[in-house]
PDB file of C-alpha atoms in Angstrom:
ATOM      1  CA  UNK A 103      -7.865   2.047 -18.335  1.00 48.00           C
ATOM      2  CA  UNK A 104      -4.167   1.382 -18.125  1.00 55.00           C
ATOM      3  CA  UNK A 105      -1.354  -1.129 -18.023  1.00 61.00           C
ATOM      4  CA  UNK A 106      -0.960  -3.442 -15.051  1.00 67.00           C
ATOM      5  CA  UNK A 107       1.833  -5.883 -14.398  1.00 71.00           C
ATOM      6  CA  UNK A 108       1.308  -9.039 -12.373  1.00 73.00           C
ATOM      7  CA  UNK A 109       3.948 -11.335 -10.964  1.00 78.00           C
ATOM      8  CA  UNK A 110       3.207 -15.032 -11.004  1.00 79.00           C
ATOM      9  CA  UNK A 111       2.552 -15.973  -7.406  1.00 80.00           C
ATOM     10  CA  UNK A 112       1.466 -12.439  -6.523  1.00 78.00           C
ATOM     11  CA  UNK A 113       3.081  -9.891  -4.198  1.00 82.00           C
ATOM     12  CA  UNK A 114       4.369 -12.654  -1.932  1.00 84.00           C
ATOM     13  CA  UNK A 115       6.457 -14.041  -4.788  1.00 87.00           C
ATOM     14  CA  UNK A 116       7.866 -10.563  -5.514  1.00 91.00           C
ATOM     15  CA  UNK A 117       8.815 -10.077  -1.857  1.00 92.00           C
ATOM     16  CA  UNK A 118      10.455 -13.516  -1.736  1.00 94.00           C
ATOM     17  CA  UNK A 119      12.456 -12.791  -4.912  1.00 95.00           C
ATOM     18  CA  UNK A 120      13.637  -9.430  -3.558  1.00 94.00           C
ATOM     19  CA  UNK A 121      14.617 -11.008  -0.237  1.00 94.00           C
ATOM     20  CA  UNK A 122      16.514 -13.773  -2.016  1.00 96.00           C
ATOM     21  CA  UNK A 123      18.435 -11.278  -4.172  1.00 96.00           C
ATOM     22  CA  UNK A 124      19.261  -9.149  -1.133  1.00 93.00           C
ATOM     23  CA  UNK A 125      20.506 -12.172   0.833  1.00 95.00           C
ATOM     24  CA  UNK A 126      22.744 -13.164  -2.099  1.00 96.00           C
ATOM     25  CA  UNK A 127      24.444  -9.787  -1.639  1.00 94.00           C
ATOM     26  CA  UNK A 128      24.983 -10.244   2.101  1.00 89.00           C
ATOM     27  CA  UNK A 129      21.829  -8.627   3.451  1.00 87.00           C
ATOM     28  CA  UNK A 130      20.420  -9.892   6.737  1.00 86.00           C
ATOM     29  CA  UNK A 131      16.644  -9.576   6.906  1.00 89.00           C
ATOM     30  CA  UNK A 132      14.869  -9.488  10.230  1.00 88.00           C
ATOM     31  CA  UNK A 133      11.138  -9.430  10.726  1.00 87.00           C
ATOM     32  CA  UNK A 134       9.236  -8.539  13.893  1.00 90.00           C
ATOM     33  CA  UNK A 135      12.291  -6.547  15.046  1.00 92.00           C
ATOM     34  CA  UNK A 136      10.842  -3.203  16.125  1.00 94.00           C
ATOM     35  CA  UNK A 137      13.154  -0.215  15.769  1.00 95.00           C
ATOM     36  CA  UNK A 138      13.170   2.044  18.831  1.00 96.00           C
ATOM     37  CA  UNK A 139      15.385   4.791  17.405  1.00 96.00           C
ATOM     38  CA  UNK A 140      17.695   5.760  14.575  1.00 96.00           C
ATOM     39  CA  UNK A 141      21.214   6.487  15.843  1.00 96.00           C
ATOM     40  CA  UNK A 142      22.871   9.628  14.492  1.00 93.00           C
ATOM     41  CA  UNK A 143      26.380  11.141  14.735  1.00 93.00           C
ATOM     42  CA  UNK A 144      25.890  14.872  15.382  1.00 86.00           C
ATOM     43  CA  UNK A 145      29.460  15.883  14.578  1.00 88.00           C
ATOM     44  CA  UNK A 146      29.563  14.096  11.216  1.00 88.00           C
ATOM     45  CA  UNK A 147      25.842  14.665  10.577  1.00 88.00           C
ATOM     46  CA  UNK A 148      25.318  11.096   9.422  1.00 92.00           C
ATOM     47  CA  UNK A 149      23.347   8.049  10.431  1.00 94.00           C
ATOM     48  CA  UNK A 150      25.071   5.305  12.432  1.00 95.00           C
ATOM     49  CA  UNK A 151      22.349   2.666  12.410  1.00 95.00           C
ATOM     50  CA  UNK A 152      19.358   1.704  14.536  1.00 96.00           C
ATOM     51  CA  UNK A 153      18.627   0.530  18.048  1.00 97.00           C
ATOM     52  CA  UNK A 154      15.999  -2.176  18.346  1.00 96.00           C
ATOM     53  CA  UNK A 155      13.339  -2.226  21.045  1.00 96.00           C
ATOM     54  CA  UNK A 156      15.249  -5.022  22.822  1.00 96.00           C
ATOM     55  CA  UNK A 157      18.314  -2.710  23.073  1.00 96.00           C
ATOM     56  CA  UNK A 158      20.407  -4.299  20.309  1.00 96.00           C
ATOM     57  CA  UNK A 159      22.319  -1.850  18.128  1.00 96.00           C
ATOM     58  CA  UNK A 160      22.627  -2.545  14.413  1.00 94.00           C
ATOM     59  CA  UNK A 161      25.217  -0.455  12.583  1.00 94.00           C
ATOM     60  CA  UNK A 162      24.306   0.718   9.082  1.00 91.00           C
ATOM     61  CA  UNK A 163      25.577   3.519   6.848  1.00 89.00           C
ATOM     62  CA  UNK A 164      22.067   3.951   5.441  1.00 89.00           C
ATOM     63  CA  UNK A 165      18.651   3.628   7.085  1.00 91.00           C
ATOM     64  CA  UNK A 166      15.485   3.550   4.977  1.00 89.00           C
ATOM     65  CA  UNK A 167      12.158   3.910   6.729  1.00 91.00           C
ATOM     66  CA  UNK A 168       8.829   2.870   5.265  1.00 89.00           C
ATOM     67  CA  UNK A 169       6.985   4.163   8.302  1.00 90.00           C
ATOM     68  CA  UNK A 170       4.869   7.295   8.129  1.00 88.00           C
ATOM     69  CA  UNK A 171       6.692  10.661   8.377  1.00 89.00           C
ATOM     70  CA  UNK A 172       5.490  11.422  11.905  1.00 91.00           C
ATOM     71  CA  UNK A 173       6.730   8.128  13.323  1.00 93.00           C
ATOM     72  CA  UNK A 174      10.038   8.323  11.464  1.00 93.00           C
ATOM     73  CA  UNK A 175      10.884  11.979  12.044  1.00 93.00           C
ATOM     74  CA  UNK A 176       9.299  12.555  15.440  1.00 94.00           C
ATOM     75  CA  UNK A 177       9.431   9.111  17.014  1.00 95.00           C
ATOM     76  CA  UNK A 178      12.704   7.553  15.863  1.00 96.00           C
ATOM     77  CA  UNK A 179      15.049  10.526  15.541  1.00 94.00           C
ATOM     78  CA  UNK A 180      16.417  12.845  18.205  1.00 92.00           C
ATOM     79  CA  UNK A 181      14.601  16.215  17.914  1.00 90.00           C
ATOM     80  CA  UNK A 182      17.690  18.111  16.742  1.00 89.00           C
ATOM     81  CA  UNK A 183      18.112  15.856  13.690  1.00 90.00           C
ATOM     82  CA  UNK A 184      15.026  17.019  11.753  1.00 91.00           C
ATOM     83  CA  UNK A 185      15.198  20.448  13.420  1.00 91.00           C
ATOM     84  CA  UNK A 186      12.300  22.683  14.420  1.00 92.00           C
ATOM     85  CA  UNK A 187      10.948  23.459  10.943  1.00 94.00           C
ATOM     86  CA  UNK A 188      10.821  19.869   9.647  1.00 92.00           C
ATOM     87  CA  UNK A 189       9.513  18.652  13.013  1.00 92.00           C
ATOM     88  CA  UNK A 190       6.711  21.222  12.837  1.00 93.00           C
ATOM     89  CA  UNK A 191       5.887  20.236   9.259  1.00 92.00           C
ATOM     90  CA  UNK A 192       5.878  16.515  10.114  1.00 90.00           C
ATOM     91  CA  UNK A 193       3.618  17.106  13.104  1.00 90.00           C
ATOM     92  CA  UNK A 194       1.072  18.746  10.779  1.00 89.00           C
ATOM     93  CA  UNK A 195       0.856  15.906   8.266  1.00 83.00           C
ATOM     94  CA  UNK A 196      -2.718  14.627   8.107  1.00 76.00           C
ATOM     95  CA  UNK A 197      -2.737  10.845   7.895  1.00 68.00           C
ATOM     96  CA  UNK A 198      -6.354   9.868   7.792  1.00 69.00           C
ATOM     97  CA  UNK A 199      -6.574   7.074   5.257  1.00 69.00           C
ATOM     98  CA  UNK A 200      -9.457   7.105   2.825  1.00 77.00           C
ATOM     99  CA  UNK A 201      -8.855   3.938   0.806  1.00 84.00           C
ATOM    100  CA  UNK A 202      -9.897   0.361   1.331  1.00 86.00           C
ATOM    101  CA  UNK A 203      -8.681  -2.774  -0.412  1.00 89.00           C
ATOM    102  CA  UNK A 204     -11.260  -5.416  -1.242  1.00 90.00           C
ATOM    103  CA  UNK A 205     -10.792  -8.850  -2.787  1.00 90.00           C
ATOM    104  CA  UNK A 206     -13.751 -10.659  -4.264  1.00 91.00           C
ATOM    105  CA  UNK A 207     -13.906 -14.351  -5.152  1.00 90.00           C
ATOM    106  CA  UNK A 208     -15.791 -14.725  -8.428  1.00 91.00           C
ATOM    107  CA  UNK A 209     -17.410 -17.716 -10.072  1.00 89.00           C
ATOM    108  CA  UNK A 210     -17.133 -16.043 -13.477  1.00 89.00           C
ATOM    109  CA  UNK A 211     -15.717 -12.919 -15.036  1.00 89.00           C
ATOM    110  CA  UNK A 212     -17.798  -9.826 -14.378  1.00 89.00           C
ATOM    111  CA  UNK A 213     -19.462  -8.138 -17.315  1.00 87.00           C
ATOM    112  CA  UNK A 214     -18.250  -4.629 -18.139  1.00 85.00           C
ATOM    113  CA  UNK A 215     -20.093  -3.018 -21.077  1.00 85.00           C
ATOM    114  CA  UNK A 216     -16.979  -1.050 -22.064  1.00 81.00           C
ATOM    115  CA  UNK A 217     -14.983  -4.292 -22.437  1.00 80.00           C
ATOM    116  CA  UNK A 218     -17.635  -5.681 -24.796  1.00 81.00           C
ATOM    117  CA  UNK A 219     -16.865  -9.282 -23.804  1.00 76.00           C
ATOM    118  CA  UNK A 220     -13.191  -8.885 -24.790  1.00 81.00           C
ATOM    119  CA  UNK A 221     -11.290 -10.779 -22.065  1.00 83.00           C
ATOM    120  CA  UNK A 222      -7.843  -9.281 -22.898  1.00 81.00           C
ATOM    121  CA  UNK A 223      -9.255  -5.809 -22.122  1.00 82.00           C
ATOM    122  CA  UNK A 224      -9.897  -7.004 -18.565  1.00 86.00           C
ATOM    123  CA  UNK A 225      -6.234  -7.950 -18.052  1.00 85.00           C
ATOM    124  CA  UNK A 226      -5.256  -4.359 -17.284  1.00 82.00           C
ATOM    125  CA  UNK A 227      -6.498  -1.854 -14.771  1.00 86.00           C
ATOM    126  CA  UNK A 228     -10.249  -1.375 -14.577  1.00 88.00           C
ATOM    127  CA  UNK A 229     -11.164   2.153 -13.536  1.00 87.00           C
ATOM    128  CA  UNK A 230     -14.672   3.053 -12.437  1.00 88.00           C
ATOM    129  CA  UNK A 231     -14.751   6.848 -12.557  1.00 88.00           C
ATOM    130  CA  UNK A 232     -17.037   8.031 -15.340  1.00 86.00           C
ATOM    131  CA  UNK A 233     -16.462  11.782 -14.953  1.00 90.00           C
ATOM    132  CA  UNK A 234     -14.524  14.488 -13.129  1.00 91.00           C
ATOM    133  CA  UNK A 235     -17.698  15.368 -11.212  1.00 90.00           C
ATOM    134  CA  UNK A 236     -17.891  11.751 -10.035  1.00 89.00           C
ATOM    135  CA  UNK A 237     -14.314  12.041  -8.721  1.00 87.00           C
ATOM    136  CA  UNK A 238     -15.037  15.387  -7.081  1.00 89.00           C
ATOM    137  CA  UNK A 239     -18.089  14.036  -5.246  1.00 86.00           C
ATOM    138  CA  UNK A 240     -16.113  11.012  -4.029  1.00 85.00           C
ATOM    139  CA  UNK A 241     -13.261  13.235  -2.808  1.00 84.00           C
ATOM    140  CA  UNK A 242     -15.707  15.636  -1.147  1.00 86.00           C
ATOM    141  CA  UNK A 243     -17.122  12.803   0.951  1.00 83.00           C
ATOM    142  CA  UNK A 244     -13.601  11.803   2.022  1.00 78.00           C
ATOM    143  CA  UNK A 245     -12.728  15.385   3.022  1.00 78.00           C
ATOM    144  CA  UNK A 246     -15.718  15.332   5.357  1.00 80.00           C
ATOM    145  CA  UNK A 247     -14.863  11.941   6.867  1.00 78.00           C
ATOM    146  CA  UNK A 248     -17.647  10.086   5.091  1.00 83.00           C
ATOM    147  CA  UNK A 249     -17.735   7.159   2.686  1.00 85.00           C
ATOM    148  CA  UNK A 250     -18.689   8.168  -0.845  1.00 87.00           C
ATOM    149  CA  UNK A 251     -21.978   6.818  -2.158  1.00 88.00           C
ATOM    150  CA  UNK A 252     -20.213   6.262  -5.485  1.00 89.00           C
ATOM    151  CA  UNK A 253     -16.476   5.861  -4.801  1.00 90.00           C
ATOM    152  CA  UNK A 254     -13.597   5.771  -7.248  1.00 90.00           C
ATOM    153  CA  UNK A 255     -12.737   2.111  -7.820  1.00 92.00           C
ATOM    154  CA  UNK A 256      -9.547   0.783  -9.391  1.00 92.00           C
ATOM    155  CA  UNK A 257      -9.712  -2.960  -9.943  1.00 92.00           C
ATOM    156  CA  UNK A 258      -7.663  -5.733 -11.464  1.00 91.00           C
ATOM    157  CA  UNK A 259      -8.380  -9.388 -12.141  1.00 91.00           C
ATOM    158  CA  UNK A 260      -4.953 -10.966 -11.587  1.00 89.00           C
ATOM    159  CA  UNK A 261      -6.282 -14.488 -12.205  1.00 89.00           C
ATOM    160  CA  UNK A 262      -6.526 -13.681 -15.915  1.00 88.00           C
ATOM    161  CA  UNK A 263      -2.712 -13.689 -15.949  1.00 86.00           C
ATOM    162  CA  UNK A 264      -1.996 -16.106 -13.095  1.00 84.00           C
ATOM    163  CA  UNK A 265      -4.871 -18.572 -12.474  1.00 84.00           C
ATOM    164  CA  UNK A 266      -3.026 -19.891  -9.389  1.00 81.00           C
ATOM    165  CA  UNK A 267      -3.991 -16.650  -7.594  1.00 80.00           C
ATOM    166  CA  UNK A 268      -7.465 -18.191  -7.122  1.00 81.00           C
ATOM    167  CA  UNK A 269      -6.064 -21.265  -5.329  1.00 80.00           C
ATOM    168  CA  UNK A 270      -6.324 -19.672  -1.881  1.00 74.00           C
ATOM    169  CA  UNK A 271     -10.018 -19.089  -2.472  1.00 72.00           C
ATOM    170  CA  UNK A 272     -10.873 -22.553  -3.707  1.00 65.00           C
ATOM    171  CA  UNK A 273     -12.559 -23.773  -0.553  1.00 69.00           C
ATOM    172  CA  UNK A 274     -15.531 -23.391  -2.825  1.00 67.00           C
ATOM    173  CA  UNK A 275     -14.967 -25.096  -6.166  1.00 71.00           C
ATOM    174  CA  UNK A 276     -16.995 -22.339  -7.805  1.00 83.00           C
ATOM    175  CA  UNK A 277     -14.219 -19.714  -7.554  1.00 85.00           C
ATOM    176  CA  UNK A 278     -12.584 -19.111 -10.936  1.00 86.00           C
ATOM    177  CA  UNK A 279     -11.324 -15.560 -10.583  1.00 90.00           C
ATOM    178  CA  UNK A 280     -10.278 -13.009  -7.989  1.00 90.00           C
ATOM    179  CA  UNK A 281     -11.037  -9.321  -8.420  1.00 93.00           C
ATOM    180  CA  UNK A 282      -8.798  -7.045  -6.374  1.00 91.00           C
ATOM    181  CA  UNK A 283     -10.102  -3.511  -5.903  1.00 93.00           C
ATOM    182  CA  UNK A 284      -8.855  -0.335  -4.269  1.00 91.00           C
ATOM    183  CA  UNK A 285     -11.843   1.759  -3.250  1.00 90.00           C
ATOM    184  CA  UNK A 286     -11.179   5.440  -2.637  1.00 86.00           C
ATOM    185  CA  UNK A 287     -13.207   7.757  -0.439  1.00 78.00           C
ATOM    186  CA  UNK A 288     -13.922   5.413   2.444  1.00 80.00           C
ATOM    187  CA  UNK A 289     -14.419   6.913   5.909  1.00 75.00           C
ATOM    188  CA  UNK A 290     -11.415   6.239   8.183  1.00 71.00           C
ATOM    189  CA  UNK A 291     -13.654   4.675  10.838  1.00 71.00           C
ATOM    190  CA  UNK A 292     -15.705   2.528   8.434  1.00 69.00           C
ATOM    191  CA  UNK A 293     -16.283  -1.030   9.625  1.00 66.00           C
ATOM    192  CA  UNK A 294     -15.155  -3.942   7.449  1.00 60.00           C
ATOM    193  CA  UNK A 295     -18.756  -4.867   6.678  1.00 57.00           C
ATOM    194  CA  UNK A 296     -19.908  -1.328   5.712  1.00 55.00           C
TER     195      UNK A 296
END
């Protein structure tokens, strides 16, 4: 159903490589350092840096936030920075998540009739969404805060490219593959065992 790219060692290896490259260029990386606010120079209309929750100021000519828009715009900036219109728009962003990520430890490759036993076809993205009506029904359930009876599922089997990805699951010697799936149209309050 589409091309997928896997890094050997998984997302952790990608993050470690990015951090290493950034450090080589003088970047200091801090984790568990909560930002309390983004400092801003009103007269120059530019960012000055951030203030951490412990009161420490870190100067920076550029601040990139990966937080949600409400937290970034309404919680970290002074109200005059985004202004009334953007503040109003950010306050109206609906943020109810409707996806879940599931990883399954498998003793063997699953059988997909469309793949016809062709292992290379399983190395890409596996999409379970047989029709537009199927997608509409899944989305309709999400709009009403429910979990779809038949959700859209996007799955990959990264162990076909990097067998070491199964190592963390090998408490049981029967695990040969890991299937990683993103399931869409899951109720925001669904329990992990639903």
